[in-house]
PDB file of C-alpha atoms in Angstrom:
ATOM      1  CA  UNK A   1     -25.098 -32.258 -58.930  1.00 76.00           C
ATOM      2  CA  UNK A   2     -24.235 -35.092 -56.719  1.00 77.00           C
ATOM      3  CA  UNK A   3     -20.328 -34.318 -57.320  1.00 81.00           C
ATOM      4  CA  UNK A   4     -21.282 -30.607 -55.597  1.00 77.00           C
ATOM      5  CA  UNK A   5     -23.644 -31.895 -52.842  1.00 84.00           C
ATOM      6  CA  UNK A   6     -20.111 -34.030 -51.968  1.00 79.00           C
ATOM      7  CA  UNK A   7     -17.730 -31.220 -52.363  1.00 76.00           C
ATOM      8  CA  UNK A   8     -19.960 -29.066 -50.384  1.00 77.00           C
ATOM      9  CA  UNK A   9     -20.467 -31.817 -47.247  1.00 77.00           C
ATOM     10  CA  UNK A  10     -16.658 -31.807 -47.230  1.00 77.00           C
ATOM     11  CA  UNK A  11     -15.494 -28.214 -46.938  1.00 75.00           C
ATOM     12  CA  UNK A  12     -18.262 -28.388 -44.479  1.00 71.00           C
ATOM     13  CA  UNK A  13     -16.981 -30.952 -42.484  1.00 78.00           C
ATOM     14  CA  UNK A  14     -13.726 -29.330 -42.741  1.00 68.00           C
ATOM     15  CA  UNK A  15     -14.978 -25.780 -41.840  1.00 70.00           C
ATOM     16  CA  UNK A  16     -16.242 -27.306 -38.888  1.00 65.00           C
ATOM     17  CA  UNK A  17     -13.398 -29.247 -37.831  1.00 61.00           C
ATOM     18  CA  UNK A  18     -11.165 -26.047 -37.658  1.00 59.00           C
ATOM     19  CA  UNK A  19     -13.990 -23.552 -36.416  1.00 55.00           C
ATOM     20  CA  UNK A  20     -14.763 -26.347 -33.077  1.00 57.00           C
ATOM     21  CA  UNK A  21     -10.953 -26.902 -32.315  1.00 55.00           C
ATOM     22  CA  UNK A  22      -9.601 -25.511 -29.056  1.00 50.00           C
ATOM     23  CA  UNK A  23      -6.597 -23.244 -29.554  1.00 48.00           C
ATOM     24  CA  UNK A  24      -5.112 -25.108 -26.609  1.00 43.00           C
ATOM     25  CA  UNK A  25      -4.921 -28.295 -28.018  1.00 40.00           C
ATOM     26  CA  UNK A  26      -3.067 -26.535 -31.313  1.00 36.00           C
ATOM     27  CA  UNK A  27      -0.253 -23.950 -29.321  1.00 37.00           C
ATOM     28  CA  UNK A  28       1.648 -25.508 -25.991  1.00 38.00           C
ATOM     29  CA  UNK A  29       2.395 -22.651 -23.889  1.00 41.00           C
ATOM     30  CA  UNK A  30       6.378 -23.599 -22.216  1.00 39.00           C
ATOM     31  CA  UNK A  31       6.643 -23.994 -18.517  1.00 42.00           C
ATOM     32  CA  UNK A  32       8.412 -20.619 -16.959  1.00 43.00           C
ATOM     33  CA  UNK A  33       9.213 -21.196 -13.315  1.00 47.00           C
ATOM     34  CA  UNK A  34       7.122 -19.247 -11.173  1.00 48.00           C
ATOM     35  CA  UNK A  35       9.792 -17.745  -9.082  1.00 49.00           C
ATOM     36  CA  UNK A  36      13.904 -18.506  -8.195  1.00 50.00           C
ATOM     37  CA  UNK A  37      13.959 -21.420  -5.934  1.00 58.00           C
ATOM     38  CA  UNK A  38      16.303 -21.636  -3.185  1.00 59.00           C
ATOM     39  CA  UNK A  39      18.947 -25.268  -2.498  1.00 64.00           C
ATOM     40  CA  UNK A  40      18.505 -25.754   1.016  1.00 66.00           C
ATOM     41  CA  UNK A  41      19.960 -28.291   3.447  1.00 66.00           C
ATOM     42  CA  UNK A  42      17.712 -30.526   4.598  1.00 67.00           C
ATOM     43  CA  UNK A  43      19.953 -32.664   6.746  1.00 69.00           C
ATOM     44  CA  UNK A  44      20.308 -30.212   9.499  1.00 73.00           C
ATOM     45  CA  UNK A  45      16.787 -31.686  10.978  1.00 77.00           C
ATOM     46  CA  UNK A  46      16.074 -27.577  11.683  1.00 83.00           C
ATOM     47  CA  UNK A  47      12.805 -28.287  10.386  1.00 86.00           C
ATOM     48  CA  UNK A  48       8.871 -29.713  11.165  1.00 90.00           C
ATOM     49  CA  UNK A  49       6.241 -30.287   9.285  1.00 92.00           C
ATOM     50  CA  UNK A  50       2.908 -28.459   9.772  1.00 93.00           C
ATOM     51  CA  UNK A  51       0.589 -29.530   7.658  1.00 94.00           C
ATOM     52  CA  UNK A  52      -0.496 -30.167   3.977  1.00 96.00           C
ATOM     53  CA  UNK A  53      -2.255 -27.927   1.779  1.00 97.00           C
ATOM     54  CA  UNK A  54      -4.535 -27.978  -1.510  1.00 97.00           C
ATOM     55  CA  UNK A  55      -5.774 -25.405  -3.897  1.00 97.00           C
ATOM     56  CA  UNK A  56      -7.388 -25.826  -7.034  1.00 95.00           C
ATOM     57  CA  UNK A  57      -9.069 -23.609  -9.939  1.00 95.00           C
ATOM     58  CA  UNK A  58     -11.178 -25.087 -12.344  1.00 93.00           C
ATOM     59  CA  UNK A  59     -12.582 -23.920 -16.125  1.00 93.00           C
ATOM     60  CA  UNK A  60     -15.504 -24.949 -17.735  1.00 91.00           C
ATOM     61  CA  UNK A  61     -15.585 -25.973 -21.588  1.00 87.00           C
ATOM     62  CA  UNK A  62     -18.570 -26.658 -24.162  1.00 86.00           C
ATOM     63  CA  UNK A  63     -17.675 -28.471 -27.434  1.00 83.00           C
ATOM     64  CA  UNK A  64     -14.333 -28.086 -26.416  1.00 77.00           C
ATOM     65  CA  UNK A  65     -14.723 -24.349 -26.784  1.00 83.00           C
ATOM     66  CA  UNK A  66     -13.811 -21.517 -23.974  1.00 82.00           C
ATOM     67  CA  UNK A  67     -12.037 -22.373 -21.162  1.00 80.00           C
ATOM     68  CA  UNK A  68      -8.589 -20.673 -19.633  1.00 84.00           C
ATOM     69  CA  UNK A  69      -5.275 -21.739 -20.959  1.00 89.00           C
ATOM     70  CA  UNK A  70      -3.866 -24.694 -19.304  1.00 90.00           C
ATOM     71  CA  UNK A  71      -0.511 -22.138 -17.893  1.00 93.00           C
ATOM     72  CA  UNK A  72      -2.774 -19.844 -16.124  1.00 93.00           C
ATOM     73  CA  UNK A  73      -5.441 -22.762 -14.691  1.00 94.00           C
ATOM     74  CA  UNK A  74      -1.699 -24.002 -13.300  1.00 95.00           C
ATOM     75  CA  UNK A  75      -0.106 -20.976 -11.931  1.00 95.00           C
ATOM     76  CA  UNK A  76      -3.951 -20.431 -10.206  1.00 95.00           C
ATOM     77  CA  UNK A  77      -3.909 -23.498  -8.241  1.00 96.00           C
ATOM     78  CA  UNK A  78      -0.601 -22.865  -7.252  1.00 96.00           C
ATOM     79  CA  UNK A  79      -1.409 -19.946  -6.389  1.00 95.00           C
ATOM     80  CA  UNK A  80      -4.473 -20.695  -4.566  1.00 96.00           C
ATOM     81  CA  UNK A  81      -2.604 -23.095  -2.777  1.00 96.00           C
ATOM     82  CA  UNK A  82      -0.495 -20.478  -1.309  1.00 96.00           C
ATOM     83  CA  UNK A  83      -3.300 -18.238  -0.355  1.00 96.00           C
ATOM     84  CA  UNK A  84      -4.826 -21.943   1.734  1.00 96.00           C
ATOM     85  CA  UNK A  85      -1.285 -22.095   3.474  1.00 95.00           C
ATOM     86  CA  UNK A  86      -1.520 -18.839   5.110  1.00 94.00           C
ATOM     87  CA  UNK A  87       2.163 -18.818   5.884  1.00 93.00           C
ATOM     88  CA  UNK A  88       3.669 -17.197   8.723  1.00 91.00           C
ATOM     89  CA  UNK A  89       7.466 -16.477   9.518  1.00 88.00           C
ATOM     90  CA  UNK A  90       9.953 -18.891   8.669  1.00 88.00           C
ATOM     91  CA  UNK A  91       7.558 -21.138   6.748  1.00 91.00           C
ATOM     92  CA  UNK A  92       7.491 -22.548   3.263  1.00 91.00           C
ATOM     93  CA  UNK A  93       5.559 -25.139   1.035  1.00 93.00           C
ATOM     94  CA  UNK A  94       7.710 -28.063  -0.244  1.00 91.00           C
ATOM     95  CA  UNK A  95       7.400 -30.951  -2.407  1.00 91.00           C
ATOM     96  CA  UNK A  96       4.634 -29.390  -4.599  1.00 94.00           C
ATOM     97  CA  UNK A  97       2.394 -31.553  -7.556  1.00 95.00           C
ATOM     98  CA  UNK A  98      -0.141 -30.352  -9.949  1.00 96.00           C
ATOM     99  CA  UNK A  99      -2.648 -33.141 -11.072  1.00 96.00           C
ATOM    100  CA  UNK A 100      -4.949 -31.827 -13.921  1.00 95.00           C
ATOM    101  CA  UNK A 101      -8.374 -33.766 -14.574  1.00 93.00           C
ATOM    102  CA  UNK A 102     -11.469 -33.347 -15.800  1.00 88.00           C
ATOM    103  CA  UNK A 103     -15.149 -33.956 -14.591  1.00 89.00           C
ATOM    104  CA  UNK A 104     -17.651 -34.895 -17.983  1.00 87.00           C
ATOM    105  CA  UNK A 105     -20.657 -33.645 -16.325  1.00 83.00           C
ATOM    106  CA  UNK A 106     -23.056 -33.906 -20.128  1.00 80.00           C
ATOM    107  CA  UNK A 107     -20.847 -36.361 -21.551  1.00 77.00           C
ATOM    108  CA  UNK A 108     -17.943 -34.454 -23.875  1.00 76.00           C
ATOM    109  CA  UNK A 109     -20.600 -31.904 -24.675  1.00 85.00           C
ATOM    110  CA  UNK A 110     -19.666 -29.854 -21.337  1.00 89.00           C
ATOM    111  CA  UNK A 111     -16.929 -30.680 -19.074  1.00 89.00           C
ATOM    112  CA  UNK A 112     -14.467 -28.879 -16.229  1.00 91.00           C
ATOM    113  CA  UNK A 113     -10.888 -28.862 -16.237  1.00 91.00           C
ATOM    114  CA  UNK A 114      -9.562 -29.345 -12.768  1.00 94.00           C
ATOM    115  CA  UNK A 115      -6.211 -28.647 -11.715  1.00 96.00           C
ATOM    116  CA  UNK A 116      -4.862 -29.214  -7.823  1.00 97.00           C
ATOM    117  CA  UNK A 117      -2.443 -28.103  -6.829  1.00 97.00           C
ATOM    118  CA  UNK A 118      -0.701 -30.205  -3.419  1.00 96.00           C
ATOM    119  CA  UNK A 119       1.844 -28.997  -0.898  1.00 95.00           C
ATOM    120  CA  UNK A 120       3.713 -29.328   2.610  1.00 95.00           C
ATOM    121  CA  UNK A 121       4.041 -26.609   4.587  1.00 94.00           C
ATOM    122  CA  UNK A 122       7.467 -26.786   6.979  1.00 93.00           C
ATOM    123  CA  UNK A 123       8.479 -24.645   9.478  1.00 91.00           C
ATOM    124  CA  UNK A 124      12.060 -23.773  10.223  1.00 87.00           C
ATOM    125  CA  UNK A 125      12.558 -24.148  13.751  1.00 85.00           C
ATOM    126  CA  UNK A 126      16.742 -24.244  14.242  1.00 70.00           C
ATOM    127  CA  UNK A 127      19.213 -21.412  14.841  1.00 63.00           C
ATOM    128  CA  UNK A 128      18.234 -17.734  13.083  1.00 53.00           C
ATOM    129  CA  UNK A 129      21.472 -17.247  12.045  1.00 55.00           C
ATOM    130  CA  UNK A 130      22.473 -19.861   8.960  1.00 53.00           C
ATOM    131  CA  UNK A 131      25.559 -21.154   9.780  1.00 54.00           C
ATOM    132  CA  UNK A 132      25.788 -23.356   6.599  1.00 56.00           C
ATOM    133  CA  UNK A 133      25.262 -20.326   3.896  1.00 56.00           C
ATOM    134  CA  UNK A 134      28.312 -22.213   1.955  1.00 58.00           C
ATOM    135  CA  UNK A 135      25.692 -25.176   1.127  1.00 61.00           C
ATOM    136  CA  UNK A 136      22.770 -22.865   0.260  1.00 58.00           C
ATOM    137  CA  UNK A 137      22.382 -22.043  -3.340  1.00 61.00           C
ATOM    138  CA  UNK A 138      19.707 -20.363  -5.845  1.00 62.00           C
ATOM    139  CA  UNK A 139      18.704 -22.021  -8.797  1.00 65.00           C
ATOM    140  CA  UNK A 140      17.389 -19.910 -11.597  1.00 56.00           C
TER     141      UNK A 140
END
């Protein structure tokens, strides 16, 4: 009897180990680039910068469970981020980092997934016409 009471504690244990995983932490989604970036000179000083912009999106998790996959919470705040800059004309956002973190708010029982998302915004100022399309390049 006591040989079943331990057999049945351990495909217990076991059942619950594999029901309360997150299917994030199992599958890694790979990093496709969001869109073609474009090579361009930066030592032409045709440029200023405007200002710095943030955008985040966050998911909320219990026992580890729910939540939005770590790809999309990224591509969001980028996103996001974007929408904050409200670019106009011949501006862009450079030099862009994604810091993910979490807030613990009931100890590991419930808990938010942060990501931010951080930018520059530049403005080209120089000549419209390029002059230096030889030095430009896209990188795929």
């Amino acid at each position: 009897m006591k040989n079943l009471i331990k057999v049945f504690v351990v495909v217990l244990i076991a059942t619950s180990a594999i029901l309360l995983t997150n299917c994030a932490g199992v599958s890694q989604s790979a990093f496709e680039p969001l869109a073609k970036s474009t090579v361009a000179p930066f030592d032409q000083n045709n440029f200023v910068v405007v200002q710095r912009v943030k955008g985040e999106h966050s998911s909320k998790r219990i026992l580890g469970i729910g939540g939005l996959s770590d790809m999309y919470l990224r591509q969001s705040a980028i996103s996001n981020m974007y929408d904050n800059a409200h670019l106009t004309g011949s501006q862009t956002i450079i030099d862009i980092h994604v810091i993910k973190s979490f807030a613990f708010i009931v100890g590991p029982v419930y808990m938010q997934e942060i990501y931010t998302a951080t930018g520059t915004v530049i403005e080209f100022v120089g000549p419209h016409e390029d002059i230096h399309t030889a030095k430009v390049q896209v990188v795929e």
